Amino acid sequence: MASIFTKIINGEIPSYKIAEDENFYAFLDINPNAKGHTLCVPKVEVNKIFDLEERTYHGLMEFSRKVAIALENAVECKRVGMAIIGLEVPHVHVHLIPLNDMKEMTFQHKVALTDEEFKALAHEISSKL
Ligand code: AMP
């Protein structure tokens, strides 16, 4: 069965899209650690990051870097943190999290945003690409 992220990439489930190219897709995390928390996903559905083909792994890092720079220019933060976990969704994804405090990397501290706030954030971040 297709992963929830494959369904997002295929447009079967809505997302707050930030960027897309031939091989990768970036969108806002629906349960963010901080405002602007973004996920970068390879279109190929692979569970664990180090099982990606080397070319896709490096491509994902390159794509994530571009998105992270846009994110840092769009959202007030000290820096953008990166995490790769995958315990919830078995489809490789890079978490990019605008950081002002260490608690934002714990995945225990969450922020609630309205639909309008998600839309405005996605627009602001993608405008910096
Ligand atoms: P993990 O697999 O532990 O790295 O976490 C999966 C992440 O995906 C969590 O931060 C979720 O909030 C996020 N997530 C799950 N479903 C969606 C969705 N439909 N749209 C955006 N983010 C999602």
Short mmCIF file of N, CA, C and O and ligand atoms in Angstrom, two decimals:
data_model
loop_
_atom_site.label_atom_id
_atom_site.label_comp_id
_atom_site.label_asym_id
_atom_site.label_seq_id
_atom_site.Cartn_x
_atom_site.Cartn_y
_atom_site.Cartn_z
N MET A 1 0.85 -1.20 0.00
CA MET A 1 0.00 0.00 0.00
C MET A 1 0.89 1.25 0.00
O MET A 1 1.92 1.26 0.66
N ALA A 2 0.42 2.26 -0.74
CA ALA A 2 1.20 3.50 -0.83
C ALA A 2 1.29 4.17 0.54
O ALA A 2 0.33 4.17 1.30
N SER A 3 2.43 4.77 0.83
CA SER A 3 2.60 5.48 2.11
C SER A 3 1.79 6.78 2.06
O SER A 3 1.43 7.27 0.98
N ILE A 4 1.55 7.34 3.24
CA ILE A 4 0.82 8.61 3.32
C ILE A 4 1.58 9.70 2.55
O ILE A 4 0.96 10.58 1.93
N PHE A 5 2.92 9.61 2.51
CA PHE A 5 3.68 10.64 1.80
C PHE A 5 3.58 10.44 0.28
O PHE A 5 3.55 11.41 -0.47
N THR A 6 3.49 9.20 -0.17
CA THR A 6 3.27 8.96 -1.61
C THR A 6 1.91 9.53 -2.00
O THR A 6 1.75 10.15 -3.06
N LYS A 7 0.92 9.36 -1.11
CA LYS A 7 -0.42 9.91 -1.41
C LYS A 7 -0.37 11.43 -1.47
O LYS A 7 -1.05 12.05 -2.29
N ILE A 8 0.43 12.04 -0.61
CA ILE A 8 0.59 13.50 -0.64
C ILE A 8 1.26 13.91 -1.96
O ILE A 8 0.79 14.82 -2.65
N ILE A 9 2.34 13.23 -2.31
CA ILE A 9 3.08 13.54 -3.55
C ILE A 9 2.15 13.41 -4.76
O ILE A 9 2.18 14.22 -5.68
N ASN A 10 1.29 12.40 -4.75
CA ASN A 10 0.36 12.17 -5.87
C ASN A 10 -0.87 13.06 -5.83
O ASN A 10 -1.75 12.96 -6.68
N GLY A 11 -0.98 13.89 -4.78
CA GLY A 11 -2.11 14.81 -4.66
C GLY A 11 -3.40 14.16 -4.19
O GLY A 11 -4.47 14.76 -4.25
N GLU A 12 -3.29 12.93 -3.66
CA GLU A 12 -4.49 12.24 -3.15
C GLU A 12 -4.85 12.72 -1.75
O GLU A 12 -5.98 12.57 -1.30
N ILE A 13 -3.84 13.25 -1.04
CA ILE A 13 -4.03 13.83 0.29
C ILE A 13 -3.45 15.25 0.22
O ILE A 13 -2.38 15.43 -0.37
N PRO A 14 -4.17 16.24 0.77
CA PRO A 14 -3.66 17.62 0.65
C PRO A 14 -2.41 17.86 1.49
O PRO A 14 -2.17 17.15 2.48
N SER A 15 -1.61 18.83 1.06
CA SER A 15 -0.44 19.23 1.85
C SER A 15 -0.19 20.71 1.62
O SER A 15 -0.68 21.29 0.65
N TYR A 16 0.58 21.29 2.53
CA TYR A 16 1.02 22.68 2.37
C TYR A 16 2.38 22.62 1.68
O TYR A 16 3.42 22.56 2.32
N LYS A 17 2.31 22.62 0.35
CA LYS A 17 3.53 22.37 -0.46
C LYS A 17 4.48 23.56 -0.44
O LYS A 17 4.05 24.71 -0.55
N ILE A 18 5.76 23.24 -0.35
CA ILE A 18 6.82 24.27 -0.38
C ILE A 18 7.56 24.20 -1.72
O ILE A 18 7.87 25.22 -2.32
N ALA A 19 7.91 22.98 -2.14
CA ALA A 19 8.74 22.83 -3.34
C ALA A 19 8.58 21.42 -3.89
O ALA A 19 8.27 20.49 -3.15
N GLU A 20 8.86 21.31 -5.19
CA GLU A 20 8.81 20.00 -5.83
C GLU A 20 9.73 20.02 -7.04
O GLU A 20 9.81 21.02 -7.75
N ASP A 21 10.45 18.93 -7.26
CA ASP A 21 11.12 18.75 -8.54
C ASP A 21 10.85 17.32 -9.00
O ASP A 21 9.96 16.65 -8.46
N GLU A 22 11.62 16.85 -9.95
CA GLU A 22 11.36 15.54 -10.54
C GLU A 22 11.42 14.41 -9.50
O GLU A 22 10.66 13.45 -9.56
N ASN A 23 12.31 14.56 -8.53
CA ASN A 23 12.59 13.46 -7.60
C ASN A 23 12.21 13.70 -6.14
O ASN A 23 12.23 12.76 -5.34
N PHE A 24 11.91 14.96 -5.78
CA PHE A 24 11.71 15.29 -4.36
C PHE A 24 10.51 16.22 -4.17
O PHE A 24 10.11 16.94 -5.09
N TYR A 25 9.99 16.22 -2.93
CA TYR A 25 8.80 17.02 -2.61
C TYR A 25 8.98 17.55 -1.18
O TYR A 25 9.40 16.79 -0.29
N ALA A 26 8.68 18.83 -0.97
CA ALA A 26 8.78 19.43 0.38
C ALA A 26 7.45 20.04 0.77
O ALA A 26 6.80 20.71 -0.05
N PHE A 27 7.05 19.84 2.03
CA PHE A 27 5.76 20.36 2.51
C PHE A 27 5.85 20.55 4.01
O PHE A 27 6.74 19.99 4.68
N LEU A 28 4.91 21.34 4.55
CA LEU A 28 4.92 21.61 5.99
C LEU A 28 4.45 20.41 6.78
O LEU A 28 3.47 19.74 6.39
N ASP A 29 5.15 20.14 7.90
CA ASP A 29 4.70 19.09 8.82
C ASP A 29 3.39 19.54 9.47
O ASP A 29 3.26 20.68 9.92
N ILE A 30 2.42 18.66 9.51
CA ILE A 30 1.07 18.99 10.00
C ILE A 30 1.03 19.12 11.53
O ILE A 30 0.10 19.73 12.08
N ASN A 31 2.02 18.58 12.21
CA ASN A 31 2.08 18.65 13.69
C ASN A 31 3.46 19.19 14.07
O ASN A 31 4.31 18.46 14.60
N PRO A 32 3.68 20.49 13.78
CA PRO A 32 5.05 21.02 13.81
C PRO A 32 5.66 21.21 15.20
O PRO A 32 4.97 21.58 16.15
N ASN A 33 6.98 20.98 15.27
CA ASN A 33 7.75 21.28 16.49
C ASN A 33 7.89 22.79 16.64
O ASN A 33 8.07 23.28 17.75
N ALA A 34 7.88 23.49 15.51
CA ALA A 34 8.02 24.95 15.50
C ALA A 34 7.41 25.45 14.19
O ALA A 34 7.25 24.68 13.24
N LYS A 35 7.10 26.75 14.16
CA LYS A 35 6.55 27.36 12.95
C LYS A 35 7.52 27.17 11.78
O LYS A 35 8.70 27.52 11.91
N GLY A 36 7.06 26.58 10.70
CA GLY A 36 7.92 26.39 9.53
C GLY A 36 8.51 24.99 9.42
O GLY A 36 9.21 24.69 8.44
N HIS A 37 8.25 24.12 10.39
CA HIS A 37 8.74 22.73 10.36
C HIS A 37 8.35 22.10 9.02
O HIS A 37 7.16 21.99 8.69
N THR A 38 9.35 21.69 8.28
CA THR A 38 9.15 21.22 6.90
C THR A 38 9.69 19.81 6.73
O THR A 38 10.67 19.44 7.38
N LEU A 39 9.06 19.04 5.87
CA LEU A 39 9.53 17.69 5.54
C LEU A 39 9.97 17.65 4.08
O LEU A 39 9.25 18.16 3.21
N CYS A 40 11.12 17.07 3.82
CA CYS A 40 11.61 16.86 2.45
C CYS A 40 11.64 15.37 2.18
O CYS A 40 12.26 14.61 2.93
N VAL A 41 10.98 14.96 1.11
CA VAL A 41 10.71 13.53 0.86
C VAL A 41 11.15 13.14 -0.55
O VAL A 41 10.83 13.86 -1.52
N PRO A 42 11.86 12.03 -0.71
CA PRO A 42 12.11 11.54 -2.07
C PRO A 42 10.83 10.92 -2.63
O PRO A 42 10.06 10.29 -1.88
N LYS A 43 10.59 11.08 -3.92
CA LYS A 43 9.37 10.51 -4.50
C LYS A 43 9.41 8.99 -4.49
O LYS A 43 8.37 8.34 -4.40
N VAL A 44 10.59 8.44 -4.57
CA VAL A 44 10.71 6.99 -4.49
C VAL A 44 10.41 6.58 -3.05
O VAL A 44 10.85 7.23 -2.10
N GLU A 45 9.57 5.54 -2.93
CA GLU A 45 9.11 5.15 -1.58
C GLU A 45 10.06 4.11 -0.98
O GLU A 45 9.98 2.93 -1.31
N VAL A 46 10.95 4.60 -0.13
CA VAL A 46 11.92 3.75 0.57
C VAL A 46 11.75 4.04 2.05
O VAL A 46 11.53 5.18 2.45
N ASN A 47 11.81 3.02 2.88
CA ASN A 47 11.57 3.16 4.31
C ASN A 47 12.70 3.90 5.02
O ASN A 47 12.49 4.95 5.63
N LYS A 48 13.93 3.37 4.91
CA LYS A 48 15.03 3.88 5.73
C LYS A 48 16.06 4.64 4.89
O LYS A 48 16.43 4.17 3.80
N ILE A 49 16.52 5.76 5.43
CA ILE A 49 17.35 6.68 4.63
C ILE A 49 18.61 6.03 4.07
O ILE A 49 18.97 6.27 2.93
N PHE A 50 19.26 5.19 4.84
CA PHE A 50 20.52 4.64 4.35
C PHE A 50 20.31 3.47 3.38
O PHE A 50 21.28 2.89 2.89
N ASP A 51 19.04 3.17 3.11
CA ASP A 51 18.72 2.20 2.05
C ASP A 51 18.49 2.89 0.70
O ASP A 51 18.29 2.21 -0.31
N LEU A 52 18.49 4.23 0.70
CA LEU A 52 18.33 4.95 -0.58
C LEU A 52 19.53 4.68 -1.46
O LEU A 52 20.66 4.51 -0.96
N GLU A 53 19.32 4.71 -2.77
CA GLU A 53 20.46 4.67 -3.68
C GLU A 53 21.30 5.90 -3.39
O GLU A 53 20.75 6.97 -3.07
N GLU A 54 22.61 5.78 -3.54
CA GLU A 54 23.51 6.87 -3.17
C GLU A 54 23.14 8.19 -3.88
O GLU A 54 23.14 9.26 -3.28
N ARG A 55 22.77 8.08 -5.15
CA ARG A 55 22.42 9.27 -5.94
C ARG A 55 21.19 9.97 -5.36
O ARG A 55 21.11 11.19 -5.27
N THR A 56 20.21 9.18 -4.94
CA THR A 56 18.99 9.74 -4.37
C THR A 56 19.29 10.35 -3.00
O THR A 56 18.77 11.41 -2.64
N TYR A 57 20.14 9.67 -2.22
CA TYR A 57 20.53 10.18 -0.90
C TYR A 57 21.18 11.57 -1.05
O TYR A 57 20.78 12.53 -0.38
N HIS A 58 22.14 11.68 -1.96
CA HIS A 58 22.82 12.97 -2.14
C HIS A 58 21.84 14.01 -2.72
O HIS A 58 21.89 15.17 -2.33
N GLY A 59 20.97 13.58 -3.61
CA GLY A 59 19.97 14.49 -4.18
C GLY A 59 19.04 15.02 -3.11
O GLY A 59 18.67 16.20 -3.11
N LEU A 60 18.68 14.15 -2.18
CA LEU A 60 17.79 14.58 -1.08
C LEU A 60 18.48 15.62 -0.20
O LEU A 60 17.86 16.60 0.21
N MET A 61 19.78 15.41 0.04
CA MET A 61 20.53 16.38 0.85
C MET A 61 20.62 17.73 0.14
O MET A 61 20.46 18.79 0.74
N GLU A 62 20.85 17.69 -1.17
CA GLU A 62 20.95 18.93 -1.96
C GLU A 62 19.62 19.68 -1.97
O GLU A 62 19.56 20.89 -1.76
N PHE A 63 18.54 18.93 -2.19
CA PHE A 63 17.19 19.51 -2.20
C PHE A 63 16.86 20.09 -0.82
O PHE A 63 16.37 21.21 -0.70
N SER A 64 17.17 19.34 0.24
CA SER A 64 16.88 19.78 1.62
C SER A 64 17.65 21.05 1.95
O SER A 64 17.15 21.94 2.64
N ARG A 65 18.89 21.13 1.46
CA ARG A 65 19.71 22.32 1.71
C ARG A 65 19.05 23.56 1.11
O ARG A 65 18.95 24.61 1.75
N LYS A 66 18.57 23.45 -0.12
CA LYS A 66 17.90 24.58 -0.79
C LYS A 66 16.68 25.01 0.01
O LYS A 66 16.44 26.19 0.23
N VAL A 67 15.90 24.03 0.44
CA VAL A 67 14.68 24.35 1.19
C VAL A 67 15.05 24.97 2.55
O VAL A 67 14.43 25.93 3.00
N ALA A 68 16.09 24.45 3.19
CA ALA A 68 16.51 24.96 4.51
C ALA A 68 16.96 26.41 4.41
O ALA A 68 16.66 27.23 5.30
N ILE A 69 17.65 26.77 3.33
CA ILE A 69 18.11 28.16 3.17
C ILE A 69 16.90 29.07 2.99
O ILE A 69 16.82 30.14 3.59
N ALA A 70 15.93 28.63 2.19
CA ALA A 70 14.70 29.42 2.02
C ALA A 70 13.97 29.55 3.36
O ALA A 70 13.47 30.64 3.71
N LEU A 71 13.93 28.47 4.10
CA LEU A 71 13.24 28.45 5.40
C LEU A 71 13.89 29.45 6.36
O LEU A 71 13.21 30.22 7.04
N GLU A 72 15.21 29.45 6.40
CA GLU A 72 15.92 30.36 7.30
C GLU A 72 15.68 31.82 6.90
O GLU A 72 15.69 32.71 7.75
N ASN A 73 15.47 32.06 5.61
CA ASN A 73 15.20 33.43 5.15
C ASN A 73 13.75 33.83 5.38
O ASN A 73 13.42 35.01 5.35
N ALA A 74 12.88 32.85 5.59
CA ALA A 74 11.44 33.14 5.70
C ALA A 74 10.96 33.19 7.15
O ALA A 74 9.98 33.89 7.46
N VAL A 75 11.60 32.44 8.03
CA VAL A 75 11.10 32.30 9.41
C VAL A 75 12.18 32.76 10.39
O VAL A 75 13.34 32.36 10.26
N GLU A 76 11.79 33.58 11.34
CA GLU A 76 12.71 34.09 12.38
C GLU A 76 13.24 32.92 13.21
O GLU A 76 12.46 32.21 13.85
N CYS A 77 14.55 32.68 13.15
CA CYS A 77 15.12 31.59 13.94
C CYS A 77 16.63 31.76 14.05
O CYS A 77 17.22 32.52 13.29
N LYS A 78 17.22 31.05 15.01
CA LYS A 78 18.67 31.12 15.16
C LYS A 78 19.37 30.31 14.08
O LYS A 78 20.44 30.63 13.62
N ARG A 79 18.76 29.19 13.69
CA ARG A 79 19.26 28.32 12.64
C ARG A 79 18.21 27.27 12.32
O ARG A 79 17.23 27.12 13.06
N VAL A 80 18.43 26.55 11.24
CA VAL A 80 17.51 25.45 10.90
C VAL A 80 18.17 24.13 11.32
O VAL A 80 19.29 23.83 10.92
N GLY A 81 17.46 23.37 12.14
CA GLY A 81 17.94 22.05 12.55
C GLY A 81 17.44 20.98 11.60
O GLY A 81 16.40 21.16 10.94
N MET A 82 18.17 19.88 11.52
CA MET A 82 17.78 18.79 10.63
C MET A 82 17.72 17.49 11.44
O MET A 82 18.59 17.24 12.27
N ALA A 83 16.67 16.71 11.20
CA ALA A 83 16.56 15.41 11.88
C ALA A 83 15.98 14.40 10.92
O ALA A 83 15.17 14.74 10.05
N ILE A 84 16.42 13.16 11.07
CA ILE A 84 15.86 12.07 10.27
C ILE A 84 15.45 10.99 11.26
O ILE A 84 16.30 10.47 12.00
N ILE A 85 14.14 10.70 11.30
CA ILE A 85 13.65 9.75 12.30
C ILE A 85 12.93 8.61 11.59
O ILE A 85 13.50 7.54 11.41
N GLY A 86 11.68 8.83 11.22
CA GLY A 86 10.98 7.82 10.44
C GLY A 86 10.31 6.73 11.25
O GLY A 86 9.94 5.69 10.70
N LEU A 87 10.14 6.94 12.55
CA LEU A 87 9.49 5.90 13.37
C LEU A 87 7.98 5.88 13.14
O LEU A 87 7.31 4.89 13.41
N GLU A 88 7.43 6.99 12.63
CA GLU A 88 5.98 7.08 12.44
C GLU A 88 5.60 6.79 10.98
O GLU A 88 4.65 6.04 10.73
N VAL A 89 6.31 7.37 10.05
CA VAL A 89 5.98 7.18 8.63
C VAL A 89 7.15 6.47 7.93
O VAL A 89 8.25 7.03 7.84
N PRO A 90 6.92 5.25 7.43
CA PRO A 90 8.02 4.47 6.82
C PRO A 90 8.30 4.86 5.37
O PRO A 90 8.26 4.03 4.47
N HIS A 91 8.53 6.15 5.16
CA HIS A 91 8.88 6.68 3.85
C HIS A 91 9.88 7.80 4.16
O HIS A 91 9.51 8.78 4.82
N VAL A 92 11.11 7.64 3.68
CA VAL A 92 12.21 8.57 4.05
C VAL A 92 11.75 10.03 4.03
O VAL A 92 11.10 10.47 3.06
N HIS A 93 12.10 10.77 5.06
CA HIS A 93 11.85 12.21 5.09
C HIS A 93 12.85 12.90 5.99
O HIS A 93 13.24 12.37 7.02
N VAL A 94 13.25 14.10 5.56
CA VAL A 94 14.15 14.94 6.34
C VAL A 94 13.30 16.01 7.02
O VAL A 94 12.56 16.72 6.35
N HIS A 95 13.41 16.08 8.35
CA HIS A 95 12.74 17.16 9.09
C HIS A 95 13.66 18.39 9.08
O HIS A 95 14.82 18.28 9.48
N LEU A 96 13.13 19.54 8.64
CA LEU A 96 13.85 20.81 8.76
C LEU A 96 13.08 21.67 9.75
O LEU A 96 11.88 21.94 9.53
N ILE A 97 13.73 22.06 10.82
CA ILE A 97 13.02 22.73 11.92
C ILE A 97 13.71 24.05 12.27
O ILE A 97 14.87 24.05 12.69
N PRO A 98 12.99 25.19 12.10
CA PRO A 98 13.56 26.47 12.51
C PRO A 98 13.72 26.47 14.05
O PRO A 98 12.75 26.23 14.77
N LEU A 99 14.94 26.72 14.51
CA LEU A 99 15.23 26.58 15.94
C LEU A 99 15.49 27.91 16.63
O LEU A 99 16.27 28.73 16.13
N ASN A 100 14.85 28.07 17.77
CA ASN A 100 15.20 29.15 18.69
C ASN A 100 15.58 28.57 20.04
O ASN A 100 16.14 29.27 20.88
N ASP A 101 15.25 27.32 20.25
CA ASP A 101 15.45 26.67 21.54
C ASP A 101 15.63 25.17 21.32
O ASP A 101 15.03 24.60 20.40
N MET A 102 16.42 24.53 22.18
CA MET A 102 16.69 23.10 22.05
C MET A 102 15.41 22.26 22.13
O MET A 102 15.34 21.19 21.52
N LYS A 103 14.41 22.75 22.85
CA LYS A 103 13.17 21.96 23.01
C LYS A 103 12.50 21.67 21.66
O LYS A 103 11.76 20.70 21.52
N GLU A 104 12.80 22.53 20.65
CA GLU A 104 12.17 22.33 19.34
C GLU A 104 12.74 21.11 18.61
O GLU A 104 12.17 20.67 17.61
N MET A 105 13.81 20.54 19.12
CA MET A 105 14.36 19.31 18.52
C MET A 105 13.92 18.07 19.30
O MET A 105 14.32 16.96 18.97
N THR A 106 13.07 18.23 20.31
CA THR A 106 12.71 17.07 21.14
C THR A 106 11.52 16.28 20.59
O THR A 106 11.28 15.15 21.03
N PHE A 107 10.74 16.88 19.71
CA PHE A 107 9.52 16.25 19.18
C PHE A 107 8.48 16.00 20.28
O PHE A 107 7.59 15.19 20.12
N GLN A 108 8.63 16.72 21.39
CA GLN A 108 7.65 16.66 22.48
C GLN A 108 6.89 17.99 22.52
O GLN A 108 5.74 18.04 22.93
N HIS A 109 7.57 19.04 22.10
CA HIS A 109 7.01 20.39 22.14
C HIS A 109 6.41 20.69 20.77
O HIS A 109 7.12 20.68 19.76
N LYS A 110 5.10 20.92 20.71
CA LYS A 110 4.42 21.13 19.42
C LYS A 110 3.75 22.50 19.41
O LYS A 110 3.39 23.04 20.45
N VAL A 111 3.56 23.05 18.21
CA VAL A 111 2.82 24.31 18.09
C VAL A 111 1.58 24.08 17.22
O VAL A 111 1.62 23.28 16.28
N ALA A 112 0.51 24.80 17.56
CA ALA A 112 -0.74 24.67 16.79
C ALA A 112 -0.85 25.85 15.84
O ALA A 112 -0.63 27.00 16.24
N LEU A 113 -1.16 25.56 14.58
CA LEU A 113 -1.31 26.62 13.58
C LEU A 113 -2.66 26.47 12.90
O LEU A 113 -3.15 25.34 12.73
N THR A 114 -3.22 27.58 12.47
CA THR A 114 -4.48 27.53 11.73
C THR A 114 -4.17 27.22 10.25
O THR A 114 -3.03 27.36 9.80
N ASP A 115 -5.21 26.86 9.53
CA ASP A 115 -5.08 26.61 8.09
C ASP A 115 -4.49 27.85 7.39
O ASP A 115 -3.60 27.72 6.55
N GLU A 116 -4.96 29.03 7.78
CA GLU A 116 -4.46 30.28 7.18
C GLU A 116 -2.97 30.45 7.48
O GLU A 116 -2.20 30.86 6.61
N GLU A 117 -2.57 30.13 8.72
CA GLU A 117 -1.15 30.28 9.09
C GLU A 117 -0.28 29.30 8.29
O GLU A 117 0.80 29.65 7.82
N PHE A 118 -0.75 28.05 8.13
CA PHE A 118 0.00 27.07 7.33
C PHE A 118 0.14 27.58 5.89
O PHE A 118 1.24 27.52 5.31
N LYS A 119 -0.96 28.07 5.33
CA LYS A 119 -0.92 28.53 3.93
C LYS A 119 0.04 29.70 3.77
O LYS A 119 0.84 29.74 2.82
N ALA A 120 -0.04 30.66 4.72
CA ALA A 120 0.83 31.84 4.63
C ALA A 120 2.30 31.44 4.77
O ALA A 120 3.16 31.95 4.04
N LEU A 121 2.58 30.50 5.66
CA LEU A 121 3.96 30.03 5.86
C LEU A 121 4.49 29.35 4.60
O LEU A 121 5.62 29.62 4.17
N ALA A 122 3.69 28.45 4.05
CA ALA A 122 4.12 27.73 2.84
C ALA A 122 4.41 28.73 1.71
O ALA A 122 5.41 28.59 0.99
N HIS A 123 3.57 29.73 1.60
CA HIS A 123 3.75 30.74 0.55
C HIS A 123 5.03 31.53 0.81
O HIS A 123 5.85 31.76 -0.10
N GLU A 124 5.24 31.94 2.06
CA GLU A 124 6.42 32.74 2.42
C GLU A 124 7.71 31.96 2.17
O GLU A 124 8.68 32.48 1.62
N ILE A 125 7.73 30.70 2.60
CA ILE A 125 8.96 29.89 2.42
C ILE A 125 9.23 29.65 0.94
O ILE A 125 10.34 29.85 0.46
N SER A 126 8.20 29.28 0.20
CA SER A 126 8.44 28.97 -1.22
C SER A 126 8.83 30.23 -2.00
O SER A 126 9.55 30.14 -3.00
N SER A 127 8.39 31.40 -1.52
CA SER A 127 8.77 32.64 -2.21
C SER A 127 10.26 32.95 -2.05
O SER A 127 10.82 33.76 -2.79
N LYS A 128 10.92 32.31 -1.09
CA LYS A 128 12.37 32.56 -0.86
C LYS A 128 13.26 31.56 -1.62
O LYS A 128 14.47 31.62 -1.53
N LEU A 129 12.65 30.63 -2.31
CA LEU A 129 13.43 29.63 -3.05
C LEU A 129 14.09 30.24 -4.29
O LEU A 129 13.53 31.12 -4.91
P1 AMP B 1 8.65 10.39 11.89
O1 AMP B 1 8.22 9.27 10.96
O2 AMP B 1 8.77 9.94 13.32
O3 AMP B 1 9.90 11.08 11.40
O4 AMP B 1 7.50 11.48 11.90
C1 AMP B 1 6.61 11.65 10.83
C2 AMP B 1 6.22 13.12 10.73
O5 AMP B 1 5.27 13.23 9.68
C3 AMP B 1 5.58 13.70 12.00
O6 AMP B 1 6.28 14.88 12.39
C4 AMP B 1 4.15 14.01 11.56
O7 AMP B 1 3.61 15.16 12.16
C5 AMP B 1 4.30 14.18 10.05
N1 AMP B 1 3.08 13.87 9.29
C6 AMP B 1 2.32 12.75 9.36
N2 AMP B 1 1.27 12.83 8.51
C7 AMP B 1 1.38 14.03 7.89
C8 AMP B 1 0.61 14.72 6.90
N3 AMP B 1 -0.51 14.17 6.36
N4 AMP B 1 1.01 15.95 6.50
C9 AMP B 1 2.13 16.50 7.02
N5 AMP B 1 2.90 15.92 7.95
C10 AMP B 1 2.54 14.70 8.38
#
